mmCIF file of C-alpha atoms in Angstrom:
data_model
loop_
_atom_site.group_PDB
_atom_site.id
_atom_site.type_symbol
_atom_site.label_atom_id
_atom_site.label_comp_id
_atom_site.label_asym_id
_atom_site.label_seq_id
_atom_site.Cartn_x
_atom_site.Cartn_y
_atom_site.Cartn_z
ATOM 1 C CA UNK A 1 89.303 90.411 106.070
ATOM 2 C CA UNK A 2 91.761 93.473 106.017
ATOM 3 C CA UNK A 3 93.374 95.254 108.826
ATOM 4 C CA UNK A 4 92.406 98.923 109.463
ATOM 5 C CA UNK A 5 94.094 101.166 112.043
ATOM 6 C CA UNK A 6 93.296 104.785 112.853
ATOM 7 C CA UNK A 7 95.559 107.499 114.123
ATOM 8 C CA UNK A 8 95.296 111.353 114.549
ATOM 9 C CA UNK A 9 92.453 111.705 117.011
ATOM 10 C CA UNK A 10 92.713 114.154 120.001
ATOM 11 C CA UNK A 11 91.294 117.012 121.707
ATOM 12 C CA UNK A 12 91.170 120.411 120.030
ATOM 13 C CA UNK A 13 89.388 123.795 120.520
ATOM 14 C CA UNK A 14 86.358 124.684 118.116
ATOM 15 C CA UNK A 15 87.651 126.059 114.885
ATOM 16 C CA UNK A 16 90.745 124.109 114.702
ATOM 17 C CA UNK A 17 91.810 121.203 112.504
ATOM 18 C CA UNK A 18 92.791 117.505 112.846
ATOM 19 C CA UNK A 19 93.856 115.027 110.337
ATOM 20 C CA UNK A 20 92.998 111.438 110.816
ATOM 21 C CA UNK A 21 94.908 108.634 109.174
ATOM 22 C CA UNK A 22 93.932 104.946 108.520
ATOM 23 C CA UNK A 23 96.573 102.591 107.516
ATOM 24 C CA UNK A 24 94.920 99.592 105.674
ATOM 25 C CA UNK A 25 96.115 96.128 104.728
ATOM 26 C CA UNK A 26 94.338 96.313 101.405
ATOM 27 C CA UNK A 27 96.086 94.845 98.562
ATOM 28 C CA UNK A 28 97.751 97.640 96.327
ATOM 29 C CA UNK A 29 95.273 99.135 93.816
ATOM 30 C CA UNK A 30 92.541 96.438 94.772
ATOM 31 C CA UNK A 31 89.024 97.560 94.233
ATOM 32 C CA UNK A 32 87.757 98.755 97.557
ATOM 33 C CA UNK A 33 85.163 101.247 98.885
ATOM 34 C CA UNK A 34 86.725 103.210 101.818
ATOM 35 C CA UNK A 35 84.697 105.303 104.279
ATOM 36 C CA UNK A 36 84.988 107.042 107.599
ATOM 37 C CA UNK A 37 82.260 106.878 110.143
ATOM 38 C CA UNK A 38 81.550 108.449 113.795
ATOM 39 C CA UNK A 39 79.492 107.701 116.565
ATOM 40 C CA UNK A 40 79.006 109.552 119.829
ATOM 41 C CA UNK A 41 77.340 108.196 123.020
ATOM 42 C CA UNK A 42 73.589 107.877 122.776
ATOM 43 C CA UNK A 43 73.531 108.596 118.850
ATOM 44 C CA UNK A 44 73.525 106.166 115.826
ATOM 45 C CA UNK A 45 76.675 105.673 113.766
ATOM 46 C CA UNK A 46 76.943 108.296 111.014
ATOM 47 C CA UNK A 47 78.748 107.945 107.701
ATOM 48 C CA UNK A 48 80.873 110.989 107.539
ATOM 49 C CA UNK A 49 82.515 110.467 104.146
ATOM 50 C CA UNK A 50 83.094 107.725 101.553
ATOM 51 C CA UNK A 51 85.408 107.334 98.593
ATOM 52 C CA UNK A 52 84.809 105.134 95.707
ATOM 53 C CA UNK A 53 87.483 103.261 93.799
ATOM 54 C CA UNK A 54 87.503 105.952 91.027
ATOM 55 C CA UNK A 55 88.106 108.511 93.717
ATOM 56 C CA UNK A 56 84.872 110.089 93.936
ATOM 57 C CA UNK A 57 83.875 111.537 97.410
ATOM 58 C CA UNK A 58 80.713 111.846 98.972
ATOM 59 C CA UNK A 59 80.063 113.567 102.345
ATOM 60 C CA UNK A 60 77.497 113.882 105.020
ATOM 61 C CA UNK A 61 75.840 117.242 104.953
ATOM 62 C CA UNK A 62 76.997 118.014 108.536
ATOM 63 C CA UNK A 63 80.607 118.060 107.357
ATOM 64 C CA UNK A 64 80.178 119.148 103.777
ATOM 65 C CA UNK A 65 82.839 121.973 103.085
ATOM 66 C CA UNK A 66 84.590 121.338 106.290
ATOM 67 C CA UNK A 67 85.931 117.793 105.814
ATOM 68 C CA UNK A 68 88.039 116.180 103.042
ATOM 69 C CA UNK A 69 88.514 112.467 102.504
ATOM 70 C CA UNK A 70 91.298 111.160 100.394
ATOM 71 C CA UNK A 71 93.440 107.980 100.041
ATOM 72 C CA UNK A 72 96.803 106.854 98.607
ATOM 73 C CA UNK A 73 96.517 105.563 94.971
ATOM 74 C CA UNK A 74 97.885 102.308 96.169
ATOM 75 C CA UNK A 75 95.186 101.931 98.897
ATOM 76 C CA UNK A 76 98.004 102.015 101.813
ATOM 77 C CA UNK A 77 96.212 104.773 103.682
ATOM 78 C CA UNK A 78 92.942 106.743 103.749
ATOM 79 C CA UNK A 79 92.723 110.161 105.284
ATOM 80 C CA UNK A 80 90.037 112.613 106.788
ATOM 81 C CA UNK A 81 91.173 116.269 106.969
ATOM 82 C CA UNK A 82 88.761 117.961 109.520
ATOM 83 C CA UNK A 83 88.629 121.647 109.278
ATOM 84 C CA UNK A 84 86.715 124.276 111.356
ATOM 85 C CA UNK A 85 85.826 121.582 114.033
ATOM 86 C CA UNK A 86 82.665 122.113 116.167
ATOM 87 C CA UNK A 87 81.762 120.656 119.507
ATOM 88 C CA UNK A 88 79.089 118.348 117.715
ATOM 89 C CA UNK A 89 82.032 116.827 115.700
ATOM 90 C CA UNK A 90 83.038 115.110 118.971
ATOM 91 C CA UNK A 91 82.877 111.268 118.445
ATOM 92 C CA UNK A 92 84.569 108.178 118.014
ATOM 93 C CA UNK A 93 85.816 107.958 114.291
ATOM 94 C CA UNK A 94 86.256 104.721 112.625
ATOM 95 C CA UNK A 95 87.556 103.919 109.217
ATOM 96 C CA UNK A 96 85.847 101.167 107.304
ATOM 97 C CA UNK A 97 86.401 99.263 103.812
ATOM 98 C CA UNK A 98 84.627 96.761 101.715
ATOM 99 C CA UNK A 99 85.896 95.018 98.512
ATOM 100 C CA UNK A 100 83.886 95.980 95.308
ATOM 101 C CA UNK A 101 82.629 93.638 92.667
ATOM 102 C CA UNK A 102 82.997 93.727 88.934
ATOM 103 C CA UNK A 103 79.464 93.715 87.271
ATOM 104 C CA UNK A 104 77.907 94.635 83.818
ATOM 105 C CA UNK A 105 78.181 98.340 84.545
ATOM 106 C CA UNK A 106 81.783 98.124 85.864
ATOM 107 C CA UNK A 107 82.839 98.107 89.537
ATOM 108 C CA UNK A 108 80.078 98.285 92.085
ATOM 109 C CA UNK A 109 79.396 101.408 94.074
ATOM 110 C CA UNK A 110 79.947 102.000 97.744
ATOM 111 C CA UNK A 111 77.141 100.744 99.889
ATOM 112 C CA UNK A 112 74.604 102.895 101.499
ATOM 113 C CA UNK A 113 74.408 100.933 104.765
ATOM 114 C CA UNK A 114 77.181 100.679 107.415
ATOM 115 C CA UNK A 115 76.391 97.053 107.869
ATOM 116 C CA UNK A 116 77.652 96.316 104.365
ATOM 117 C CA UNK A 117 81.241 97.298 105.316
ATOM 118 C CA UNK A 118 82.877 94.318 106.568
ATOM 119 C CA UNK A 119 86.330 95.762 107.703
ATOM 120 C CA UNK A 120 86.673 98.269 110.453
ATOM 121 C CA UNK A 121 89.466 99.858 112.371
ATOM 122 C CA UNK A 122 89.055 100.080 116.167
ATOM 123 C CA UNK A 123 88.465 103.938 116.187
ATOM 124 C CA UNK A 124 90.304 107.077 117.266
ATOM 125 C CA UNK A 125 88.636 109.741 119.647
ATOM 126 C CA UNK A 126 88.056 113.222 118.468
ATOM 127 C CA UNK A 127 86.854 115.765 121.096
ATOM 128 C CA UNK A 128 86.157 119.391 120.366
ATOM 129 C CA UNK A 129 85.614 121.828 123.100
ATOM 130 C CA UNK A 130 83.979 125.174 122.645
#
């Protein structure tokens, strides 16, 4: 288990930007998949973005072209730059991580299910008003 803690949430107007940060207790350079999820009341949790150990990023269609995920090379922090925010982006945002395994094909890939992530931050609220 590693400690994760998000900062950077807040209330903004539509069209504005926010940058979320997630401080991690992950060992430097350890092989982890990291991701950002969000959930709003009455909706299922949605993966917003994920970043593989090699730095490859994947985004939900709903945020493609507006959000950018990144991480420090030593795993100390992960980030989510959110641009052109929309009211539908309003949600509790949580960072998550899971340790990868070495196999015949190299490091395993980020899991597809949120239940496969075993380290979670408490979350930071993002509210976007129109």
